[in-house]
Coordinates of C-alpha atoms and ligand atoms in Angstrom, one line a residue:
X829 CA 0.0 0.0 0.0
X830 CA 1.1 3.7 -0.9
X831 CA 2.2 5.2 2.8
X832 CA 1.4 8.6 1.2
X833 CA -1.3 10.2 -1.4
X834 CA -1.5 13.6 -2.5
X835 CA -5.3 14.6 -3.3
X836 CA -5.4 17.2 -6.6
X837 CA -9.1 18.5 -5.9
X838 CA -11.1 20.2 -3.7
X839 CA -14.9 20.3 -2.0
X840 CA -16.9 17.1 -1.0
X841 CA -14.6 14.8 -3.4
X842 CA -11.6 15.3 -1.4
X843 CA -13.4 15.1 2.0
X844 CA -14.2 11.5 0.6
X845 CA -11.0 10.8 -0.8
X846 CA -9.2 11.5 2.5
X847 CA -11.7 9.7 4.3
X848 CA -10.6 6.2 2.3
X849 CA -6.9 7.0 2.4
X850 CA -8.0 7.1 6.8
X851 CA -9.1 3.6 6.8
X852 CA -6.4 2.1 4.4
X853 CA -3.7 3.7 7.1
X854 CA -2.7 5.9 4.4
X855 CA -1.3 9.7 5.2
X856 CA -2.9 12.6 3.2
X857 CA -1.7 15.6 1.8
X858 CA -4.2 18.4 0.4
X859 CA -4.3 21.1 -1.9
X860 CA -6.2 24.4 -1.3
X861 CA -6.3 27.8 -3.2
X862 CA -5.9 30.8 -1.4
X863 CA -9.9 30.8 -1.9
X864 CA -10.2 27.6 0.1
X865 CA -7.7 27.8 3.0
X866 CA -10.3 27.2 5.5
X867 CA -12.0 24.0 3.5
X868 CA -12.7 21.1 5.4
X869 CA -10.3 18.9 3.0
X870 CA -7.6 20.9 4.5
X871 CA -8.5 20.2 7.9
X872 CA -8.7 16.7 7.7
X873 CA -5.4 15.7 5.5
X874 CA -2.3 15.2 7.9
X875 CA -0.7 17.7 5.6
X876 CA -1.9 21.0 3.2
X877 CA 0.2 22.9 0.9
X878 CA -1.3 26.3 -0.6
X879 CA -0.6 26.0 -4.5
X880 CA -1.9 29.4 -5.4
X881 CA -4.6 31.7 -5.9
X882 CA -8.4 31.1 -6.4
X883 CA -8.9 30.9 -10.0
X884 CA -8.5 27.1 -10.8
X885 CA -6.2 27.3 -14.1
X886 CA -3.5 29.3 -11.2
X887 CA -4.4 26.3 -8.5
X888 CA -6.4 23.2 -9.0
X889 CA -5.0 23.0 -12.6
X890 CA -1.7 24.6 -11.8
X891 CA 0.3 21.2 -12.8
X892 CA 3.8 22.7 -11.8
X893 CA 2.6 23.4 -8.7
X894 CA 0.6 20.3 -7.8
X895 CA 3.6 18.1 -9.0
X896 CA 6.2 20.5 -6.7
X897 CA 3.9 20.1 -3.9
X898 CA 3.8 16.2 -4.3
X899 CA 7.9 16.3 -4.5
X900 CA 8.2 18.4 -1.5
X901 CA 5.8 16.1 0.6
X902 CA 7.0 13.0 -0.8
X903 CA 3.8 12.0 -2.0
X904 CA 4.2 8.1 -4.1
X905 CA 0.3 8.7 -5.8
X906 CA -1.8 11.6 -6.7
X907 CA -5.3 11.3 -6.4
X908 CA -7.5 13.8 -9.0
X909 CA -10.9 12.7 -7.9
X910 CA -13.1 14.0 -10.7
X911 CA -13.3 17.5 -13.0
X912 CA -10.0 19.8 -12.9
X913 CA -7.2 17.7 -14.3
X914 CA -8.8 13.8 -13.9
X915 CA -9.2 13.8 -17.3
X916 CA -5.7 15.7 -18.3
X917 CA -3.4 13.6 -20.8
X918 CA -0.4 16.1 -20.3
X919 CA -1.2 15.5 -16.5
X920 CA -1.0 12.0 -16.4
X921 CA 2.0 11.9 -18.6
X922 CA 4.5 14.5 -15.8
X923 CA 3.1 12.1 -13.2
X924 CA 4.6 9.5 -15.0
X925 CA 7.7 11.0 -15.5
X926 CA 8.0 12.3 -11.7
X927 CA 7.4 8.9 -11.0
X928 CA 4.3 9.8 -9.2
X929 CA 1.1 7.2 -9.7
X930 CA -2.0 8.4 -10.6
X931 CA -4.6 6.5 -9.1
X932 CA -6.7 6.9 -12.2
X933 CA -6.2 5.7 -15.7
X934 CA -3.3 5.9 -17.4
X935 CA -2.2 8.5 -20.4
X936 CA -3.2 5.8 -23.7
X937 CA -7.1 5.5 -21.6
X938 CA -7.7 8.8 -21.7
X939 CA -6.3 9.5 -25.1
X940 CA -8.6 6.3 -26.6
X941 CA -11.8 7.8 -24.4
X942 CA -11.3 11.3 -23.5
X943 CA -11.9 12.6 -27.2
X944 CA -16.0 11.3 -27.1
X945 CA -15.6 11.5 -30.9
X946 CA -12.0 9.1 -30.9
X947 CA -14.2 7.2 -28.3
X948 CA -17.0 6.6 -30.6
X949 CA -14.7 5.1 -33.3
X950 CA -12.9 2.5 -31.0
X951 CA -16.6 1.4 -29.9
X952 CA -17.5 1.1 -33.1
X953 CA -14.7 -1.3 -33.9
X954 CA -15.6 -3.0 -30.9
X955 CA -19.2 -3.6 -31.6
X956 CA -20.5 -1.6 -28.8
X957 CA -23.7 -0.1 -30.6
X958 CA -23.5 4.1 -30.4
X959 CA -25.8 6.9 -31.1
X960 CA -25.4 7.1 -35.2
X961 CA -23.7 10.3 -35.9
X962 CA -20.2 11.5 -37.3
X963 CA -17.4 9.7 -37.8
X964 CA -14.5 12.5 -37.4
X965 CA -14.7 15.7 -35.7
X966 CA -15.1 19.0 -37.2
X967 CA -14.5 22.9 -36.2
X968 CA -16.2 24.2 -39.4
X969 CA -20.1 24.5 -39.1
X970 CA -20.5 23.8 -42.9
X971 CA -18.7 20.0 -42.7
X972 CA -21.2 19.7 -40.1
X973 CA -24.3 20.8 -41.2
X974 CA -23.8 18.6 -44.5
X975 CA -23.4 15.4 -41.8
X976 CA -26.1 16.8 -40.0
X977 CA -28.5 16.7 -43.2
X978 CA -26.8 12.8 -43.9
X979 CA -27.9 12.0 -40.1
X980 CA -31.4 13.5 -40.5
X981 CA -32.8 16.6 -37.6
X982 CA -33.2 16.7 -34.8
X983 CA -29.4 16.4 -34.1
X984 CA -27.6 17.6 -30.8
X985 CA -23.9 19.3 -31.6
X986 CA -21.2 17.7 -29.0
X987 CA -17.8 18.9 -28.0
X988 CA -15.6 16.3 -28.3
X989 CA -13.8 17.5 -24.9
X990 CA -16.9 17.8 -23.6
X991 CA -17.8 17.4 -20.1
X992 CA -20.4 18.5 -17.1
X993 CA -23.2 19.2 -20.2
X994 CA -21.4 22.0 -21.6
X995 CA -20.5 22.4 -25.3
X996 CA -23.9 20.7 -26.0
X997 CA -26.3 22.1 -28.3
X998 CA -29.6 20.2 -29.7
X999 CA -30.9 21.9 -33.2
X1000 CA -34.3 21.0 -34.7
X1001 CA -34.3 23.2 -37.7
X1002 CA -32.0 23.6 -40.3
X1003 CA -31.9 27.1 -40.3
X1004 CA -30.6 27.0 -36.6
X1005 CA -27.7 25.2 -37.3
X1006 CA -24.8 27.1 -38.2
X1007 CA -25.6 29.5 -35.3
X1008 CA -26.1 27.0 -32.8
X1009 CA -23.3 25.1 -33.6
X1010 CA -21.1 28.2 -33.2
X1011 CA -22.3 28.9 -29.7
X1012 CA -21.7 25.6 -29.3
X1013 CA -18.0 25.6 -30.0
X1014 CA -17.6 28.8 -28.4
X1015 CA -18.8 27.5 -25.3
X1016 CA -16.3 24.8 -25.9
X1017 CA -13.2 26.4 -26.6
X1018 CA -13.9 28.4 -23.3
X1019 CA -14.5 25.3 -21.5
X1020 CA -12.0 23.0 -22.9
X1021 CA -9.5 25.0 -24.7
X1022 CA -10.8 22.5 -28.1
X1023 CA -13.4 23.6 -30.7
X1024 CA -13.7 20.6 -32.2
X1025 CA -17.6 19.0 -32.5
X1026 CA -19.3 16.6 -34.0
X1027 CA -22.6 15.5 -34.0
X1028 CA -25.1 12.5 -33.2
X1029 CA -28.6 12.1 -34.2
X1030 CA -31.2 13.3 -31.2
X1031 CA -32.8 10.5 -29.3
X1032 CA -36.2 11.4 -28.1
X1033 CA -37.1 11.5 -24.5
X1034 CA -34.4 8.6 -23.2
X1035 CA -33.1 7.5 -20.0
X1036 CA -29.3 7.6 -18.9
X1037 CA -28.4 4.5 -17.9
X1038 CA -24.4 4.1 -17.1
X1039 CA -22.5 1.1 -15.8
X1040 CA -19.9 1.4 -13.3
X1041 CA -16.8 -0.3 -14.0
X1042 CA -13.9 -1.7 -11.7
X1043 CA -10.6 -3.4 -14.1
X1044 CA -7.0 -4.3 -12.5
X1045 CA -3.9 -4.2 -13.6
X1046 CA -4.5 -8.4 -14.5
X1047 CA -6.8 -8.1 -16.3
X1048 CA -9.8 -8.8 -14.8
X1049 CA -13.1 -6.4 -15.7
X1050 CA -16.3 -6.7 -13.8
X1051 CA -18.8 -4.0 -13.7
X1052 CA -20.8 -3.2 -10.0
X1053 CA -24.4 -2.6 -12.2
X1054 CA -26.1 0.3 -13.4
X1055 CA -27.2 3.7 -12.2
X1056 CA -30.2 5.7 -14.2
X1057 CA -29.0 9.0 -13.9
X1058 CA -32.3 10.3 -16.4
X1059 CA -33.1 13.3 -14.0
X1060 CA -31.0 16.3 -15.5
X1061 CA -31.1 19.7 -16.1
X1062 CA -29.3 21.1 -19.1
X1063 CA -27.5 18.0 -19.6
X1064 CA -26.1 17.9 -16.1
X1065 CA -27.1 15.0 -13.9
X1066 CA -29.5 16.6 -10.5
X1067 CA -30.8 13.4 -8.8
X1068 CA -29.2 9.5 -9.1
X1069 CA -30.3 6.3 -8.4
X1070 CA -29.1 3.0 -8.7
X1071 CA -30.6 0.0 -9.8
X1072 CA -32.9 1.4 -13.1
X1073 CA -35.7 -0.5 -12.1
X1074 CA -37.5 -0.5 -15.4
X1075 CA -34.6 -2.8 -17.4
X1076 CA -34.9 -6.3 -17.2
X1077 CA -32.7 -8.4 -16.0
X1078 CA -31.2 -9.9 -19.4
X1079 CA -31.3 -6.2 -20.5
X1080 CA -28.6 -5.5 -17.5
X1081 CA -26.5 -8.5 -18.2
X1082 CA -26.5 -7.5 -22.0
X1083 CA -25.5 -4.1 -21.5
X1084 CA -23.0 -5.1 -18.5
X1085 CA -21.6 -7.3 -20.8
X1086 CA -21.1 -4.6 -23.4
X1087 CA -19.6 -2.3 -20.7
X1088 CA -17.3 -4.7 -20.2
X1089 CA -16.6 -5.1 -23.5
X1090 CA -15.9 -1.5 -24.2
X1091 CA -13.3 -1.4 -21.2
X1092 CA -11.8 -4.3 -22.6
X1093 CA -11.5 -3.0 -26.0
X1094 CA -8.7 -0.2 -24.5
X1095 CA -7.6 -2.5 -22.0
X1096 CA -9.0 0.0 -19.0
X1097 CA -7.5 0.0 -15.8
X1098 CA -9.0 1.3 -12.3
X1099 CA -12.6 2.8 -11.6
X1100 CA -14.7 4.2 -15.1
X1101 CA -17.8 4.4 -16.5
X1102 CA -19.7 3.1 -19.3
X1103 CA -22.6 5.9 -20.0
X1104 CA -25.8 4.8 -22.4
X1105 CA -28.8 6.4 -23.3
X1106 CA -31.9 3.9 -23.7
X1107 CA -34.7 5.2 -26.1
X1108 CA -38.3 4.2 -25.7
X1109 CA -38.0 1.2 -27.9
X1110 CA -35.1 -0.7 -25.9
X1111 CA -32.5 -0.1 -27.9
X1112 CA -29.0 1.2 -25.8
X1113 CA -26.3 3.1 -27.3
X1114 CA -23.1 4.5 -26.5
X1115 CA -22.4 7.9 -25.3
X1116 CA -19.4 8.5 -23.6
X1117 CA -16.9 6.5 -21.0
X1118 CA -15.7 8.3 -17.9
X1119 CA -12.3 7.8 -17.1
X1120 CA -12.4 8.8 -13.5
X1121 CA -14.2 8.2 -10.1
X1122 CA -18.1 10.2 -10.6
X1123 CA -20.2 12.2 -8.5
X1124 CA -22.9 9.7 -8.5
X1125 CA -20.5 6.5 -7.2
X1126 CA -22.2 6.4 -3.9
X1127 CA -25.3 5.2 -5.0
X1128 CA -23.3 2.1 -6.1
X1129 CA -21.5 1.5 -3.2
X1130 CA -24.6 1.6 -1.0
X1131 CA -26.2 -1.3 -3.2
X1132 CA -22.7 -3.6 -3.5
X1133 CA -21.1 -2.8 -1.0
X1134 CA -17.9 -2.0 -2.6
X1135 CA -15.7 1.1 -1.6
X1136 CA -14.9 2.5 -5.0
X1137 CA -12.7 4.8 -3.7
X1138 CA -10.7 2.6 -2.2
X1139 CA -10.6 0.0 -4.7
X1140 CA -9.5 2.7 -7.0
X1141 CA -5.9 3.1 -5.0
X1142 CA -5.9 -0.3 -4.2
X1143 CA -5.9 -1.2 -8.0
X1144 CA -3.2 1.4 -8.1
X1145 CA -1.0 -0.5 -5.9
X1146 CA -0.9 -3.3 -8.3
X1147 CA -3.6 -4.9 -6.0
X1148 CA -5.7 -8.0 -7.9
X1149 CA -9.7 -7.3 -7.7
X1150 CA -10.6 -9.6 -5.1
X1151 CA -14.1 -10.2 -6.5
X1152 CA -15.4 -12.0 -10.1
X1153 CA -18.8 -11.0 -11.3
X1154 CA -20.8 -13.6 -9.9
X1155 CA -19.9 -11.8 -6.3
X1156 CA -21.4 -9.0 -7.2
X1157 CA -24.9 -9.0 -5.6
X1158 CA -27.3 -5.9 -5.6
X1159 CA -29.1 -5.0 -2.5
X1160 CA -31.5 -2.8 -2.4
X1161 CA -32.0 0.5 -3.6
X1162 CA -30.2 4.4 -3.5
X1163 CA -30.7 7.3 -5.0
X1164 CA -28.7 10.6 -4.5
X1165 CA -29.8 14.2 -4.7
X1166 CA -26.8 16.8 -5.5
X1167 CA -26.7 19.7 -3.4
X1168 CA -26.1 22.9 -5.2
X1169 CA -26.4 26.7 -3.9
X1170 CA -28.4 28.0 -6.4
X1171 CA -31.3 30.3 -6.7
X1172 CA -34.1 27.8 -8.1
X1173 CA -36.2 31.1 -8.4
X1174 CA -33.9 32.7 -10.3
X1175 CA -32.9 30.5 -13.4
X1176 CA -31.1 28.4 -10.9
X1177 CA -28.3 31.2 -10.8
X1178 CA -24.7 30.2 -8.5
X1179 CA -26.2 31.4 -4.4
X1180 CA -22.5 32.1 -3.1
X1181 CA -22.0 33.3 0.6
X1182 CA -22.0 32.2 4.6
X1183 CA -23.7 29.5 5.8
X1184 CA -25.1 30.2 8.9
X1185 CA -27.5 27.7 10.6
X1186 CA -26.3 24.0 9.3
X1187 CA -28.0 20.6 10.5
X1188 CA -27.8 17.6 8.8
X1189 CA -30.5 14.7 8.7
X1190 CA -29.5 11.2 9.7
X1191 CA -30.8 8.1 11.1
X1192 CA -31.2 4.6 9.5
X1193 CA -29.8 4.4 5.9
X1194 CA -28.8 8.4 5.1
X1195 CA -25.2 9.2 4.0
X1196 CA -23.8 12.8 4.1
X1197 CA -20.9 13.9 1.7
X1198 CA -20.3 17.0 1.9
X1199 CA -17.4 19.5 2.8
X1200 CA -19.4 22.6 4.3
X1201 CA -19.9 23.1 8.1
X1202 CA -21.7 25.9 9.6
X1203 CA -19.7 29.3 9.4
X1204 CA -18.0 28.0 6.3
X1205 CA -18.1 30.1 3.0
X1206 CA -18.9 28.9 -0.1
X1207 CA -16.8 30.6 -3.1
X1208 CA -18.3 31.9 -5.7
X1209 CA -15.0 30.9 -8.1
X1210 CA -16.2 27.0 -8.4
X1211 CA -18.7 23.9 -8.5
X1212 CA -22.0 25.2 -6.9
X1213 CA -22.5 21.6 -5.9
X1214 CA -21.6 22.0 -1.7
X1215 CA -22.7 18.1 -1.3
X1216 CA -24.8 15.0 -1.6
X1217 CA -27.7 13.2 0.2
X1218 CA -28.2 9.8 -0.9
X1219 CA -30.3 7.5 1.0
X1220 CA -30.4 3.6 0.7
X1221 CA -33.7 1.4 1.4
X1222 CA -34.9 -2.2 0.7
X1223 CA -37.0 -1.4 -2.1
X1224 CA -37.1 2.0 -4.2
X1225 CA -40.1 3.4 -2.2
X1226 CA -38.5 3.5 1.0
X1227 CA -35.2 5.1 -0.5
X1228 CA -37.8 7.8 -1.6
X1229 CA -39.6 7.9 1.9
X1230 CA -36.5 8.5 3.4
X1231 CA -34.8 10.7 1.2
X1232 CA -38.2 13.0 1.8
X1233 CA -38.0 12.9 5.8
X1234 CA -34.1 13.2 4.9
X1235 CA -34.2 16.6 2.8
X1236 CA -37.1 17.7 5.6
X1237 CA -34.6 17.7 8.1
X1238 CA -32.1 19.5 6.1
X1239 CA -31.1 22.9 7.2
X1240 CA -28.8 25.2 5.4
X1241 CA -29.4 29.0 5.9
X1242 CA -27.7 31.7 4.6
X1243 CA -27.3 30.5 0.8
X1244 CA -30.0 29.5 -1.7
X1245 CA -30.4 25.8 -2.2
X1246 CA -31.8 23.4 -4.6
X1247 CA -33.1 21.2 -1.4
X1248 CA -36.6 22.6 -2.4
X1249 CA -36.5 21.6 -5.6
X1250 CA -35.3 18.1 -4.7
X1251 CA -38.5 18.3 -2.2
X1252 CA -40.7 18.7 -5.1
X1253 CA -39.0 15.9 -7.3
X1254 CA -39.6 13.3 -4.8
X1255 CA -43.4 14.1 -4.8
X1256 CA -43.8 14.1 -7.8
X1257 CA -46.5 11.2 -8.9
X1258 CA -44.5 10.8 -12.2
X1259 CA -41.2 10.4 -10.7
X1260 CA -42.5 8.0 -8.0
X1261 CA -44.1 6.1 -10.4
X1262 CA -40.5 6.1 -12.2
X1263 CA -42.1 7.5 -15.5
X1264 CA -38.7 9.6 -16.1
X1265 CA -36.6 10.5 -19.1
X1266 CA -33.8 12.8 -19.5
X1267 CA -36.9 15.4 -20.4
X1268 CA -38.3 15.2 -17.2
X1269 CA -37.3 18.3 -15.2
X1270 CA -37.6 20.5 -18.3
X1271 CA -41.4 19.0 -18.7
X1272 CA -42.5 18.4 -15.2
X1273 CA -40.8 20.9 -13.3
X1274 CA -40.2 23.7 -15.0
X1275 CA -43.7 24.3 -16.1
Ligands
LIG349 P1 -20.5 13.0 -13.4 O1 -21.0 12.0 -14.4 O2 -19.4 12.5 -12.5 O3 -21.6 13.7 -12.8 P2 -20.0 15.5 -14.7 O4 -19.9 15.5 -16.1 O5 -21.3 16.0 -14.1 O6 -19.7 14.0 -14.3 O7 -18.8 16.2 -14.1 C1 -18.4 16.2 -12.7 C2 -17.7 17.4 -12.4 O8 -16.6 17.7 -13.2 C3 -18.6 18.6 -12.5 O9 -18.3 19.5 -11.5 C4 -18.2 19.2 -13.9 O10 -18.4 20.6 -13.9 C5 -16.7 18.8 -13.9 N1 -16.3 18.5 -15.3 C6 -16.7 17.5 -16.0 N2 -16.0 17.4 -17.2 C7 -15.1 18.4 -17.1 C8 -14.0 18.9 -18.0 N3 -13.8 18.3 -19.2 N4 -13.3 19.9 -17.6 C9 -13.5 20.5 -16.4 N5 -14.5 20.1 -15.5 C10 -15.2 19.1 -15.9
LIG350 P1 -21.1 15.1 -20.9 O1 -19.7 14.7 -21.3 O2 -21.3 16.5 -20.7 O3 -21.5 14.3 -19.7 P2 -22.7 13.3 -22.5 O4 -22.3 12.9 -23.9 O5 -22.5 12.3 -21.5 O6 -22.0 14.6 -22.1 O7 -24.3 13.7 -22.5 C1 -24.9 14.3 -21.4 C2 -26.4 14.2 -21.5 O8 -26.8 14.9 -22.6 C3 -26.9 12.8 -21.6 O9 -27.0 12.1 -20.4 C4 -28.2 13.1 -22.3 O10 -29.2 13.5 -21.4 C5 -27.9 14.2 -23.2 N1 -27.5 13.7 -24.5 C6 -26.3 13.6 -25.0 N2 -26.3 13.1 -26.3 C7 -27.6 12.9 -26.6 C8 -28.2 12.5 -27.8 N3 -27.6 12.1 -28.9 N4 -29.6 12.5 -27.8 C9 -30.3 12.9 -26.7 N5 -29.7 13.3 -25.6 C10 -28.4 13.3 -25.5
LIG351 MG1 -21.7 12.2 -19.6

């Protein structure tokens, strides 16, 4: 085992990152931005080392510094959690170099799935069914509205760096094109410093279904099941659960096969994601594989009771999966609500500030992670997500009941929050009834 791990991130992700490094016997050495000096990540770690001012591309993306700070601490493995530089090529490569292990995949992963277009051609080859769309990428909007017209409207305009639902534009008319698809790429060269798109044909009204992946260094794949992650606003997940209750089970064990399959088709190492969308009719196609630990893993480990996090530096260490497919059983049911401070009044706009009252809920099956505390004060320069809820029950009803007594309970004054919002989600008779798509908050809750 590693006797020291540096953790590259900040907010809730670190909190939980530390916390598995704790019960390995591992040491812990954080990060912080001038911004985040009093976080709670920097409490916790046995050591912290400032590496520069709030905005992220001086700090959290700041690789000189991050790789200086591991040196000087003598640090053997650098965890990145998930956004800032988990996804980084040029990152993993200087770890490399250093001699510093990133507990994460390694450069050649990311390269084959990072680029969601590259991605789609290596599927392809695989025989992992995707969306039907472009074969290359593109920067010039009048290559792509000609695939577009091949493909047939409605079509949505991807980044191929994409990430967190940004660089994503769907286009019914062919008249919109050319201007969506240049917001599109200008959203994407801000984002991702890379303005190359390309497009897939719009599927109507699916759910997000994504399988969670665990692969060693010896080759052995197994995925932990699925999670529907259909309830999202502007692309971006809000609410998880996991298992889809709808798909039967020779549906899972096709499409966990195929996950499988599509990790093994760039031999894949550590913790990823296999990410689907399921139309009406039952077909499943691929969208995108996430190379990195996701916000959403909790809702699997509260069903298998695997500790992703862990298994993700254990697998790091060279350490053999200690578990074959067959072990895998699912128990129950989760589902997690993201936290954000946001004004849901107000176009769901960033609700920066103090906190000043703070109670959490607890009690039988209710997990917390979250790095805010009362008296804490949440920036305004990152994530607005300050946490997650996520409750497990027997059945899917009673991880609803007590999500609802759960986000009751919840206190958090001093900011805007989307617990509300999450409030009216779980009462709604369609989403009980688990009638949901990815269309669902834009048509049932934002009318
Ligand atoms: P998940 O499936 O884990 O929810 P998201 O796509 O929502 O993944 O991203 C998780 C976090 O990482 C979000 O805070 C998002 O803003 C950020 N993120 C995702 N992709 C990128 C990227 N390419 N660059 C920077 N941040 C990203
Ligand atoms: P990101 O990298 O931002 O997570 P994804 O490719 O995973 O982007 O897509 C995010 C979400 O956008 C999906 O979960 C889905 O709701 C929607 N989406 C993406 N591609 C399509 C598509 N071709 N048709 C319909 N919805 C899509
Ligand atoms: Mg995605």
């Amino acid at each position: 085992m590693f006797k020291k791990i540096l953790v590259a991130n900040r907010g809730e992700i670190a909190v939980r990152i530390i916390r598995a490094c704790k019960e390995l016997g591992v040491e812990t050495v954080a990060i912080y931005s001038e911004m985040d000096k009093d976080s709670l990540h920097v409490h916790l770690a046995d050591e912290a080392i400032c590496i520069g001012p709030a905005i992220s591309s001086k700090s959290y993306l700041n690789i000189n510094n991050i790789i200086s700070a591991a040196k000087i601490t003598k640090a053997e493995a650098i965890h990145p959690g998930y956004g800032f530089l988990s996804e980084n090529i040029k990152f993993a490569s200087i770890c490399e170099t250093h001699g510093i292990k990133l507990i994460g995949p390694r450069e050649e992963h990311i390269s084959k799935m990072g680029n969601k277009s590259e991605a789609r051609r290596t599927m392809i080859e695989a025989g992992v069914p995707v969306v039907p769309g472009s074969e290359y990428a593109t920067n010039k909007a009048e290559e792509a509205i000609k695939i577009a017209e091949k493909i047939g409207l409605p079509v949505m305009i991807k980044a191929a760096s994409g990430g967190g639902g940004r660089g994503m534009r769907l286009v019914y008319k062919r008249e919109e094109f050319i201007n969506m698809f240049n917001m599109a790429k200008a959203e994407a060269t801000a984002a991702f410093d890379d303005d190359s798109m390309y497009i897939e044909k719009y599927i109507e009204g699916p759910r997000h279904i994504e399988f969670q992946i665990l692969a060693d260094e010896h080759g052995r794949v197994i995925h932990l099941g699925e999670r529907d992650c259909s309830l999202q606003r502007r692309n971006q997940k809000v609410l998880e659960e996991a298992p889809c209750t709808i798909i039967s089970d020779s549906m899972r064990k096709e499409m966990g096969e195929m996950a499988v399959k599509a990790a093994k088709a760039v031999d894949y190492v550590s913790a990823g994601t296999i990410e689907f969308l399921l139309d009406k009719f039952g077909n499943y196609y691929f969208i995108e594989m996430n190379t990195r630990i996701q916000v959403e893993h909790p809702v699997t480990e509260l069903i298998t009771g695997m500790d992703l996090i862990k298994w993700q530096i254990r697998i790091a260490c060279g350490e053999k999966l200690d578990v074959n497919q067959e072990d895998i059983n699912v128990n129950g049911h989760a589902i997690e609500c993201r936290i954000n401070a946001e004004d849901i009044n107000n176009n769901f706009a960033p609700s920066p500030g103090n906190i000043e009252d703070y109670l959490v809920p607890g009690g039988n099956g209710i997990r917390i992670d979250t790095h805010i505390y009362s008296g804490y004060k949440i920036p305004s320069t990152y994530d607005s997500m300050i946490g997650k809820l996520i409750a497990w029950g027997r059945d899917r009803g009673e991880a609803i009941a007590r999500l609802q007594r759960a986000l009751d309970e919840f206190i958090i004054t001093g900011v805007n929050t989307n617990i509300d919002f999450h409030c009216q989600i779980l009462c709604n008779d369609k989403f009980v009834e688990n009638q949901i798509d990815t269309s669902f908050i834009e048509k049932e809750m934002m009318k």
